[in-house]
Tab-separated table of C-alpha atoms in Angstrom:
chain	number	residue	atom	x	y	z
A	1	MET	CA	47.775	13.934	-0.009
A	2	GLY	CA	44.822	13.201	-2.232
A	3	ILE	CA	41.585	14.572	-0.858
A	4	ALA	CA	38.395	12.527	-0.567
A	5	THR	CA	35.242	12.409	1.567
A	6	ALA	CA	34.016	10.558	4.619
A	7	GLY	CA	30.616	9.649	5.985
A	8	ALA	CA	30.908	9.492	9.786
A	9	LEU	CA	29.644	12.224	12.076
A	10	ILE	CA	31.875	14.420	14.174
A	11	VAL	CA	32.969	13.528	17.684
A	12	PHE	CA	31.177	15.590	20.316
A	13	PRO	CA	33.067	17.523	22.975
A	14	GLY	CA	33.954	15.353	25.916
A	15	THR	CA	35.004	12.438	23.745
A	16	SER	CA	38.357	11.834	22.150
A	17	GLN	CA	39.521	10.510	18.849
A	18	GLY	CA	43.150	10.726	17.890
A	19	SER	CA	44.811	14.058	18.529
A	20	ALA	CA	42.462	16.813	19.755
A	21	GLU	CA	43.412	20.439	19.091
A	22	GLY	CA	41.863	23.551	20.595
A	23	PRO	CA	39.642	25.059	21.670
A	24	TYR	CA	40.196	27.685	18.997
A	25	TYR	CA	38.505	31.073	19.080
A	26	PHE	CA	37.007	32.706	16.012
A	27	LYS	CA	36.092	36.377	15.577
A	28	CYS	CA	32.894	36.771	13.538
A	29	VAL	CA	31.871	39.400	10.998
A	30	GLY	CA	28.270	39.302	9.802
A	31	PRO	CA	24.680	39.606	11.024
A	32	LEU	CA	24.487	36.319	12.964
A	33	ALA	CA	27.373	37.126	15.345
A	34	ASP	CA	28.814	40.480	14.337
A	35	ASN	CA	32.040	41.254	16.198
A	36	GLN	CA	31.405	38.304	18.513
A	37	THR	CA	33.614	35.303	19.328
A	38	ILE	CA	32.762	31.614	19.028
A	39	ALA	CA	34.852	28.587	20.011
A	40	ALA	CA	35.493	25.240	18.346
A	41	SER	CA	37.947	22.368	18.501
A	42	ILE	CA	39.088	19.834	15.960
A	43	SER	CA	40.233	16.254	16.345
A	44	LEU	CA	42.765	14.564	14.058
A	45	SER	CA	42.781	10.797	13.751
A	46	SER	CA	46.605	10.913	13.866
A	47	LYS	CA	49.549	13.248	13.383
A	48	GLU	CA	51.848	10.443	12.220
A	49	LEU	CA	50.741	8.706	9.051
A	50	THR	CA	52.169	6.274	6.559
A	51	VAL	CA	51.782	6.612	2.820
A	52	GLY	CA	48.296	5.467	1.905
A	53	GLN	CA	46.848	6.044	5.377
A	54	GLN	CA	43.772	8.243	5.790
A	55	LEU	CA	43.598	11.308	7.995
A	56	VAL	CA	40.140	12.100	9.440
A	57	ILE	CA	39.477	15.688	10.522
A	58	ASN	CA	36.540	16.069	12.934
A	59	TRP	CA	35.145	19.424	14.056
A	60	GLN	CA	33.758	19.786	17.558
A	61	LEU	CA	31.397	22.760	17.474
A	62	GLY	CA	29.810	22.015	20.810
A	63	ASP	CA	26.464	23.172	22.174
A	64	ALA	CA	24.605	26.346	21.244
A	65	GLN	CA	26.948	29.272	20.716
A	66	ARG	CA	25.269	31.990	22.753
A	67	SER	CA	26.576	34.740	20.506
A	68	VAL	CA	25.011	33.280	17.312
A	69	LYS	CA	21.447	34.519	16.772
A	70	VAL	CA	19.358	36.413	14.240
A	71	PRO	CA	19.594	40.197	14.659
A	72	ASP	CA	15.969	40.756	13.589
A	73	PRO	CA	13.770	38.179	15.370
A	74	LEU	CA	10.561	40.071	14.482
A	75	ASN	CA	11.275	40.000	10.739
A	76	PRO	CA	8.174	38.519	9.054
A	77	ASN	CA	10.472	36.557	6.751
A	78	HIS	CA	11.092	34.219	9.720
A	79	ASP	CA	7.427	33.156	9.830
A	80	LYS	CA	8.194	29.670	8.458
A	81	GLY	CA	11.669	29.176	9.898
A	82	GLY	CA	15.001	29.102	8.128
A	83	HIS	CA	17.805	26.791	7.065
A	84	LEU	CA	21.120	27.270	8.878
A	85	ALA	CA	24.150	26.189	6.831
A	86	VAL	CA	27.625	25.807	8.374
A	87	THR	CA	30.978	25.260	6.670
A	88	ALA	CA	34.060	24.597	8.818
A	89	ARG	CA	37.294	24.719	6.825
A	90	VAL	CA	40.900	23.678	7.221
A	91	LYS	CA	43.691	24.225	4.721
A	92	ALA	CA	46.151	21.520	3.778
A	93	HIS	CA	49.865	22.165	3.322
A	94	GLY	CA	52.822	19.968	2.457
A	95	VAL	CA	52.435	16.310	1.588
A	96	TRP	CA	49.318	16.688	-0.498
A	97	THR	CA	48.450	16.479	-4.150
A	98	GLY	CA	48.315	20.230	-4.480
A	99	GLN	CA	47.301	22.544	-1.660
A	100	GLY	CA	43.676	23.168	-0.905
A	101	ALA	CA	40.831	23.367	1.553
A	102	ILE	CA	38.941	20.536	3.209
A	103	ASP	CA	35.393	21.630	4.078
A	104	SER	CA	33.083	20.032	6.618
A	105	THR	CA	29.472	21.126	6.133
A	106	GLY	CA	26.020	20.690	7.629
A	107	THR	CA	22.514	22.110	7.194
A	108	ARG	CA	19.479	22.050	9.482
A	109	LEU	CA	16.054	23.646	9.658
A	110	VAL	CA	15.662	26.131	12.524
A	111	PRO	CA	12.010	26.400	13.684
A	112	ALA	CA	10.283	29.758	13.420
A	113	ASP	CA	9.863	29.944	17.214
A	114	ASP	CA	13.633	29.742	17.716
A	115	LEU	CA	14.151	32.623	15.300
A	116	ARG	CA	11.260	34.667	16.659
A	117	THR	CA	12.453	34.532	20.267
A	118	GLY	CA	16.019	35.417	19.323
A	119	LYS	CA	17.346	32.200	20.860
A	120	PRO	CA	21.045	31.374	20.414
A	121	LEU	CA	21.453	29.110	17.393
A	122	SER	CA	23.203	25.790	17.844
A	123	LEU	CA	25.713	25.194	15.058
A	124	GLY	CA	24.915	21.478	15.325
A	125	LEU	CA	26.820	18.765	13.500
A	126	VAL	CA	29.062	18.937	10.473
A	127	SER	CA	30.581	16.134	8.460
A	128	PRO	CA	34.269	15.246	8.804
A	129	GLY	CA	36.975	15.835	6.238
A	130	LEU	CA	39.127	12.993	4.954
A	131	ALA	CA	42.512	13.077	3.245
A	132	THR	CA	44.889	10.320	2.153
A	133	ALA	CA	48.699	10.593	2.306
A	134	GLU	CA	50.338	9.870	-1.028
A	135	ARG	CA	54.004	10.601	-0.414
A	136	ALA	CA	56.348	10.746	2.531
A	137	GLY	CA	57.358	14.058	4.032
A	138	SER	CA	56.290	16.767	6.441
A	139	GLY	CA	52.935	18.503	6.174
A	140	SER	CA	50.540	20.558	8.230
A	141	ILE	CA	46.918	21.514	8.805
A	142	GLU	CA	45.924	25.184	9.054
A	143	VAL	CA	42.651	25.913	10.813
A	144	GLY	CA	40.502	28.106	8.582
A	145	PRO	CA	37.219	30.011	8.953
A	146	ILE	CA	33.738	28.922	9.992
A	147	ILE	CA	31.124	30.229	7.534
A	148	LEU	CA	27.438	30.638	8.422
A	149	ASP	CA	24.358	31.330	6.276
A	150	LEU	CA	20.650	31.450	7.091
A	151	ALA	CA	18.057	31.059	4.310
A	152	ASP	CA	14.450	31.757	5.273
A	153	VAL	CA	11.967	29.179	3.983
A	154	GLU	CA	9.978	32.088	2.474
A	155	SER	CA	11.125	35.685	2.223
A	156	THR	CA	9.581	38.758	0.572
A	157	TRP	CA	11.743	41.457	-1.011
A	158	ASN	CA	10.418	44.895	-1.875
A	159	ASN	CA	10.907	46.331	-5.354
A	160	ASP	CA	13.649	48.545	-3.917
A	161	PHE	CA	16.195	47.388	-1.286
A	162	GLN	CA	19.857	47.644	-0.389
A	163	PRO	CA	21.836	44.769	-2.000
A	164	VAL	CA	22.916	42.205	0.597
A	165	GLY	CA	24.677	38.873	0.237
A	166	ASP	CA	23.899	37.633	-3.281
A	167	PHE	CA	20.559	39.502	-3.396
A	168	SER	CA	20.320	42.563	-5.668
A	169	HIS	CA	18.131	44.286	-8.281
A	170	TRP	CA	18.490	46.413	-11.422
A	171	TYR	CA	16.042	48.646	-13.312
A	172	GLY	CA	16.736	49.773	-16.842
A	173	PRO	CA	15.694	53.072	-18.440
A	174	GLY	CA	11.958	53.742	-18.326
A	175	TRP	CA	11.254	52.339	-14.863
A	176	ASN	CA	9.768	54.839	-12.403
A	177	HIS	CA	9.378	54.601	-8.641
A	178	VAL	CA	5.804	55.329	-7.447
A	179	ASN	CA	4.628	55.775	-3.859
A	180	ASP	CA	1.084	54.488	-3.387
A	181	PRO	CA	-0.391	54.234	0.147
A	182	LEU	CA	-3.951	53.682	-1.102
A	183	ALA	CA	-5.854	50.492	-0.308
A	184	TYR	CA	-7.483	48.432	-3.062
A	185	PHE	CA	-10.157	46.014	-1.872
A	186	GLY	CA	-8.533	46.062	1.554
A	187	LYS	CA	-4.963	45.538	0.315
A	188	THR	CA	-2.066	47.956	-0.177
A	189	HIS	CA	1.113	47.579	-2.171
A	190	TYR	CA	3.952	45.909	-0.293
A	191	GLU	CA	5.638	48.700	1.699
A	192	GLN	CA	3.210	51.045	-0.138
A	193	ASP	CA	5.296	51.603	-3.248
A	194	LEU	CA	6.050	50.004	-6.635
A	195	ARG	CA	8.050	50.300	-9.870
A	196	GLU	CA	6.445	50.636	-13.294
A	197	ALA	CA	7.426	50.979	-16.976
A	198	LYS	CA	5.237	51.479	-20.084
A	199	ASN	CA	7.580	51.081	-23.054
A	200	GLU	CA	7.830	47.844	-24.983
A	201	GLY	CA	11.183	46.213	-24.219
A	202	ASP	CA	11.738	47.883	-20.815
A	203	GLU	CA	13.616	45.408	-18.568
A	204	ALA	CA	14.451	44.939	-14.902
A	205	THR	CA	16.159	42.120	-12.993
A	206	PHE	CA	16.131	40.574	-9.530
A	207	THR	CA	18.990	38.343	-8.324
A	208	PHE	CA	18.379	35.953	-5.442
A	209	VAL	CA	19.509	32.730	-3.771
A	210	GLY	CA	16.923	30.005	-3.301
A	211	THR	CA	14.839	27.336	-5.029
A	212	GLY	CA	11.987	29.417	-6.511
A	213	VAL	CA	10.632	32.938	-7.000
A	214	ASP	CA	7.308	34.748	-7.597
A	215	LEU	CA	6.575	38.303	-8.716
A	216	PHE	CA	3.961	40.317	-6.821
A	217	GLY	CA	2.324	42.836	-9.144
A	218	ASP	CA	-0.959	44.406	-10.245
A	219	LYS	CA	-3.871	43.573	-12.511
A	220	LYS	CA	-5.667	46.529	-14.123
A	221	ASN	CA	-7.037	47.659	-17.473
A	222	ASP	CA	-3.842	49.656	-18.148
A	223	MET	CA	-1.547	46.628	-17.624
A	224	SER	CA	0.576	44.928	-20.291
A	225	GLU	CA	1.812	41.510	-21.236
A	226	PHE	CA	5.244	40.721	-19.796
A	227	THR	CA	7.726	37.855	-19.589
A	228	LEU	CA	9.639	36.449	-16.618
A	229	VAL	CA	12.861	34.625	-17.503
A	230	THR	CA	14.904	32.954	-14.746
A	231	ASP	CA	18.393	31.643	-15.429
A	232	GLN	CA	21.916	31.130	-14.090
A	233	GLY	CA	23.551	32.716	-17.093
A	234	ASN	CA	23.086	29.477	-19.034
A	235	PRO	CA	20.193	29.629	-21.515
A	236	PRO	CA	19.673	25.818	-21.453
A	237	ASP	CA	18.830	26.120	-17.736
A	238	GLU	CA	16.402	29.030	-18.025
A	239	ALA	CA	12.710	29.008	-17.124
A	240	SER	CA	10.425	31.366	-19.038
A	241	GLU	CA	6.834	32.452	-18.344
A	242	ARG	CA	4.585	34.934	-20.192
A	243	TYR	CA	1.690	36.705	-18.464
A	244	ASN	CA	-1.040	39.164	-19.419
A	245	ALA	CA	-1.874	41.412	-16.437
A	246	TYR	CA	-4.734	43.189	-18.223
A	247	TRP	CA	-7.866	43.382	-16.019
A	248	GLN	CA	-11.028	44.104	-17.998
A	249	VAL	CA	-13.048	45.806	-15.248
A	250	ALA	CA	-12.507	49.539	-15.692
A	251	GLY	CA	-11.417	51.365	-12.559
A	252	GLU	CA	-10.858	48.118	-10.589
A	253	ARG	CA	-7.287	47.473	-9.480
A	254	ARG	CA	-5.998	44.218	-8.046
A	255	VAL	CA	-2.769	44.424	-5.995
A	256	LEU	CA	-0.417	41.764	-4.609
A	257	GLU	CA	-1.277	39.470	-7.510
A	258	LYS	CA	1.143	36.525	-7.750
A	259	PHE	CA	2.943	35.649	-11.004
A	260	THR	CA	5.177	32.585	-10.640
A	261	ALA	CA	8.581	32.869	-12.324
A	262	ALA	CA	10.213	29.548	-11.367
A	263	THR	CA	9.750	26.634	-8.936
A	264	ASP	CA	11.661	23.524	-7.849
A	265	LEU	CA	15.079	24.906	-8.770
A	266	PRO	CA	18.248	23.394	-7.310
A	267	TYR	CA	19.313	25.646	-4.454
A	268	GLY	CA	21.558	28.332	-5.890
A	269	LYS	CA	21.966	31.853	-7.216
A	270	TYR	CA	19.580	32.964	-9.997
A	271	THR	CA	18.542	36.099	-11.859
A	272	VAL	CA	14.941	36.649	-12.976
A	273	LYS	CA	14.280	39.251	-15.690
A	274	ILE	CA	10.956	41.010	-16.311
A	275	LYS	CA	10.405	42.500	-19.774
A	276	ASN	CA	7.452	44.624	-20.905
A	277	GLN	CA	5.922	43.253	-24.120
A	278	THR	CA	3.242	45.955	-24.827
A	279	GLN	CA	3.816	49.575	-25.794
A	280	ASP	CA	1.926	52.166	-23.710
A	281	LYS	CA	0.776	49.529	-21.228
A	282	PHE	CA	2.342	49.151	-17.782
A	283	ALA	CA	4.534	46.404	-16.416
A	284	ARG	CA	4.673	46.761	-12.631
A	285	VAL	CA	6.930	45.315	-9.925
A	286	ASP	CA	5.631	45.480	-6.355
A	287	ALA	CA	7.771	42.804	-4.637
A	288	TRP	CA	9.429	39.403	-5.068
A	289	LYS	CA	8.872	36.274	-2.966
A	290	VAL	CA	11.801	33.852	-2.677
A	291	TYR	CA	11.498	30.204	-1.607
A	292	ALA	CA	14.249	28.010	-0.134
A	293	ASN	CA	13.825	24.326	0.722
A	294	THR	CA	17.443	23.994	1.887
A	295	ALA	CA	20.646	26.060	2.119
A	296	ASP	CA	24.396	25.847	1.668
A	297	ASN	CA	27.377	28.192	1.825
A	298	LEU	CA	28.180	28.167	-1.885
A	299	ASN	CA	26.224	31.417	-2.299
A	300	ALA	CA	25.863	34.235	0.216
A	301	SER	CA	22.573	34.598	2.053
A	302	PRO	CA	21.569	37.969	3.567
A	303	TYR	CA	22.897	36.571	6.861
A	304	ARG	CA	26.347	35.519	5.593
A	305	THR	CA	28.689	35.519	8.599
A	306	VAL	CA	32.389	34.580	8.473
A	307	CYS	CA	34.187	33.667	11.702
A	308	SER	CA	37.975	33.796	11.197
A	309	PRO	CA	40.800	32.566	13.450
A	310	GLU	CA	42.164	35.459	15.473
A	311	PRO	CA	45.028	35.641	16.139
A	312	LYS	CA	46.328	33.291	13.456
A	313	PHE	CA	46.571	29.806	14.895
A	314	PRO	CA	49.827	27.846	14.645
A	315	LEU	CA	49.942	25.104	12.034
A	316	ILE	CA	49.262	21.562	13.211
A	317	PRO	CA	52.258	19.480	12.059
A	318	LEU	CA	51.908	16.116	10.314
A	319	THR	CA	54.508	13.517	9.436
A	320	VAL	CA	54.124	10.947	6.681
A	321	THR	CA	56.547	8.029	6.497
A	322	GLY	CA	57.071	5.528	3.691
A	323	GLY	CA	54.851	2.493	3.350
A	324	GLY	CA	52.298	2.675	0.591
A	325	THR	CA	48.998	1.062	0.038
A	326	SER	CA	48.625	-2.693	0.018
A	327	GLN	CA	48.333	-4.371	-3.365
A	328	SER	CA	45.904	-7.087	-4.237
A	329	PRO	CA	47.625	-10.391	-5.172
A	330	SER	CA	48.010	-11.022	-8.873
A	331	PRO	CA	46.592	-14.226	-10.331
A	332	ASP	CA	48.933	-17.211	-9.909
A	333	PRO	CA	50.119	-18.155	-13.439
A	334	SER	CA	51.096	-21.599	-12.215
A	335	GLY	CA	47.557	-22.425	-11.154
A	336	ASP	CA	44.803	-24.136	-13.043
A	337	PRO	CA	44.561	-22.459	-16.477
A	338	SER	CA	40.805	-23.021	-16.515
A	339	GLN	CA	40.491	-20.806	-13.414
A	340	THR	CA	42.417	-17.894	-14.947
A	341	PRO	CA	40.180	-16.207	-17.531
A	342	SER	CA	41.748	-14.166	-20.276
A	343	GLY	CA	41.351	-10.425	-19.585
A	344	THR	CA	41.991	-10.577	-15.828
A	345	PRO	CA	42.996	-7.101	-14.567
A	346	SER	CA	46.755	-7.058	-14.189
A	347	THR	CA	46.728	-4.203	-11.681
A	348	THR	CA	44.754	-3.444	-8.558
A	349	PRO	CA	42.120	-0.719	-9.164
A	350	SER	CA	43.554	2.606	-8.002
A	351	THR	CA	41.462	4.880	-5.796
A	352	THR	CA	43.943	7.707	-5.979
A	353	PRO	CA	41.994	10.873	-6.826
A	354	SER	CA	42.766	12.277	-10.230
A	355	THR	CA	42.669	16.026	-10.768
A	356	THR	CA	40.407	18.411	-12.606
A	357	PRO	CA	40.904	22.161	-12.830
A	358	SER	CA	39.535	24.394	-10.083
A	359	THR	CA	39.587	28.145	-9.978
A	360	SER	CA	38.794	28.689	-6.286
A	361	PRO	CA	41.116	31.456	-5.061
A	362	SER	CA	43.208	30.595	-2.039
A	363	GLY	CA	42.027	32.263	1.116
A	364	SER	CA	38.580	33.110	-0.173
A	365	PRO	CA	36.068	33.184	2.698
A	366	SER	CA	33.293	31.875	0.475
A	367	PRO	CA	33.277	28.157	-0.277
A	368	SER	CA	33.431	27.193	-3.920
A	369	GLY	CA	34.149	24.103	-5.979
A	370	ASN	CA	32.263	20.858	-6.125
A	371	VAL	CA	28.572	21.309	-5.472
A	372	SER	CA	26.652	18.584	-3.895
A	373	ARG	CA	22.943	18.631	-4.101
A	374	PRO	CA	21.600	19.644	-0.659
A	375	PRO	CA	19.390	17.220	1.261
A	376	THR	CA	15.723	17.518	2.118
A	377	PRO	CA	15.223	19.888	5.092
A	378	GLN	CA	15.528	18.106	8.436
A	379	GLU	CA	15.393	19.050	12.081
A	380	ASN	CA	18.949	17.819	12.563
A	381	PHE	CA	22.029	18.600	10.578
A	382	THR	CA	22.445	16.544	7.434
A	383	PRO	CA	26.117	15.718	6.926
A	384	LEU	CA	27.520	16.831	3.598
A	385	VAL	CA	31.107	16.851	2.410
A	386	SER	CA	32.426	19.557	0.102
A	387	VAL	CA	36.096	19.214	-0.792
A	388	ILE	CA	37.721	22.156	-2.525
A	389	VAL	CA	41.233	22.510	-3.856
A	390	GLN	CA	42.301	26.128	-4.173
A	391	GLY	CA	44.740	27.151	-6.827
A	392	THR	CA	45.284	23.558	-7.884
A	393	PRO	CA	43.181	20.905	-9.584
A	394	THR	CA	40.220	19.532	-7.646
A	395	PRO	CA	40.700	15.808	-6.866
A	396	THR	CA	38.042	13.418	-8.026
A	397	ALA	CA	38.097	9.730	-7.231
A	398	THR	CA	38.782	7.494	-10.224
A	399	THR	CA	39.398	3.780	-10.676
A	400	THR	CA	42.021	2.642	-13.187
A	401	VAL	CA	42.072	-0.967	-14.357
A	402	THR	CA	44.542	-2.243	-17.000
A	403	LEU	CA	43.513	-5.382	-18.820
A	404	THR	CA	46.088	-7.765	-20.342
A	405	SER	CA	45.611	-10.993	-22.275
A	406	THR	CA	47.509	-13.908	-20.673
A	407	PRO	CA	47.550	-17.072	-22.877
A	408	THR	CA	47.454	-20.216	-20.772
A	409	VAL	CA	47.096	-22.895	-23.517
A	410	ALA	CA	48.451	-23.507	-26.997
A	411	GLN	CA	47.004	-21.318	-29.743
A	412	VAL	CA	44.631	-24.009	-31.100
A	413	ALA	CA	40.917	-23.367	-31.173
A	414	ILE	CA	39.964	-27.066	-30.778
A	415	THR	CA	42.319	-29.913	-29.914
A	416	PRO	CA	40.995	-33.363	-31.167
A	417	LEU	CA	40.389	-35.876	-28.436
A	418	GLY	CA	43.513	-37.949	-27.844
A	419	GLY	CA	45.809	-35.668	-29.808
A	420	ALA	CA	48.764	-33.628	-28.694
A	421	GLN	CA	48.564	-29.829	-28.492
A	422	THR	CA	50.067	-29.386	-31.930
A	423	GLY	CA	46.940	-28.826	-33.934
A	424	GLU	CA	47.233	-32.244	-35.700
A	425	ALA	CA	44.785	-35.109	-35.184
A	426	PRO	CA	46.114	-38.612	-34.248
A	427	GLU	CA	46.114	-41.497	-36.764
A	428	ARG	CA	42.992	-43.637	-36.529
A	429	SER	CA	42.437	-47.384	-37.554
A	430	ASN	CA	39.452	-48.470	-39.750
A	431	PRO	CA	37.286	-51.186	-38.050
A	432	GLY	CA	34.831	-51.611	-41.019
A	433	ALA	CA	36.235	-54.947	-42.396
A	434	ALA	CA	35.972	-56.662	-39.036
A	435	VAL	CA	32.346	-55.690	-38.746
A	436	LEU	CA	31.542	-57.156	-42.201
A	437	ALA	CA	33.255	-60.467	-41.347
A	438	VAL	CA	31.319	-60.931	-38.159
A	439	GLY	CA	28.092	-60.214	-39.982
A	440	ALA	CA	28.833	-62.845	-42.676
A	441	LEU	CA	29.536	-65.530	-40.081
A	442	LEU	CA	26.254	-64.837	-38.320
A	443	LEU	CA	24.357	-65.077	-41.640
A	444	MET	CA	25.945	-68.413	-42.536
A	445	GLY	CA	25.112	-69.803	-39.089
A	446	GLY	CA	21.496	-68.849	-39.574
A	447	MET	CA	21.304	-70.570	-42.980
A	448	VAL	CA	22.753	-73.846	-41.629
A	449	SER	CA	20.309	-73.848	-38.755
A	450	GLY	CA	17.420	-73.390	-41.187
A	451	LEU	CA	18.468	-76.369	-43.383
A	452	LYS	CA	18.696	-78.647	-40.365
A	453	LEU	CA	15.181	-77.646	-39.305
A	454	LEU	CA	13.753	-78.432	-42.769
A	455	ARG	CA	15.344	-81.901	-42.821
A	456	ARG	CA	13.873	-82.804	-39.452
A	457	ARG	CA	10.383	-81.817	-40.557
A	458	ALA	CA	10.695	-83.942	-43.796
A	459	ALA	CA	11.871	-87.042	-41.887
A	460	HIS	CA	9.061	-86.679	-39.440
A	461	ALA	CA	6.499	-86.544	-42.274
A	462	GLY	CA	7.975	-89.743	-43.941
A	463	GLU	CA	7.622	-91.757	-40.801
A	464	ARG	CA	3.883	-91.129	-40.848
């Protein structure tokens, strides 16, 4: 089967479409439902297909799963809510172009009140998966994991923390950890500590998942110039800022000063590097603030939770019989040649997905592959479709059109009026002599008429 995407929403529990399977039970590992069980069903449009027919895979996640909730409802990072991303996966076996995973995904904004009160989180809606049978045979669908992530709209990370999800930090030589509980103009350092370095070239990094990041640091008369460079490992995509944190007022220290590193990034995993540019002046890291205007499961949030089938579910069998896709009629060569332009496509455009390499390992719990840009945050799930082929090329839809030149008339650029299609003009008579004769007769008639008129006038004058 070639794998493609679909745009309809899932069918809710209580309705039916095709062959319903389940409910299936999934054992979860991760902060949102650690060691808990959730249930879901899927609905197949059909188990018996013909070549060229599409199979629609709909997930039925149901109402709020009471075991899915944030473990830390009082975390101040929930103050502006968070984006819940869900990926529901099945694996394809048998009559496919390669073997891979078909992901159904959705993202929605969870209000801060729902996180604060520790309410169960509804998994909401996810998009369906769509596959097209390309050859006859026996195949199957294997129900895979359900993957959950929660990205806070704004989250603050101290200079020192335990790595979690795709969030981590690194400090090179020269960086010292300093505890500082003192207040400066009514403010203290975030969690009352910081990191600092005073050698030119000293570097540290912070890796995060989101759409933007700021550094919280100090301003003082012992502070240096420093640079913040944010990238994905690709220099053409990097954002670079240079700041001077020197504060001219002796003895006055400003804390929790914001230095923006990057904004309006596509949601993803980034690393921001701070580098001291002044010898014997301090570069300081108090905390980092991360922004997220959406979420997906392509990178792990601090709340990454994977719910796996347990025990392993039996495969759902599929049968594909011969048939094939319908072909568009070719132009009728016996028809009117003027209605058959040269260059008419001789074949129907093919929508069979072609393949491009993919390196997604089979069985990996983390989605990978084609990345679709996430939608603007909404209160309801926004359907997305992410189709991933594991261990085989990733299908991409292409259209192939072959053009042929079909001559319908003789190879003559212009055929003279009245001539045969041989390229030769017909013989033509010369009517010039006849025209001259007629003109002479008319002239002679005019002369005779003039003489008669003169004679009549002379006779009339003699009679007088």
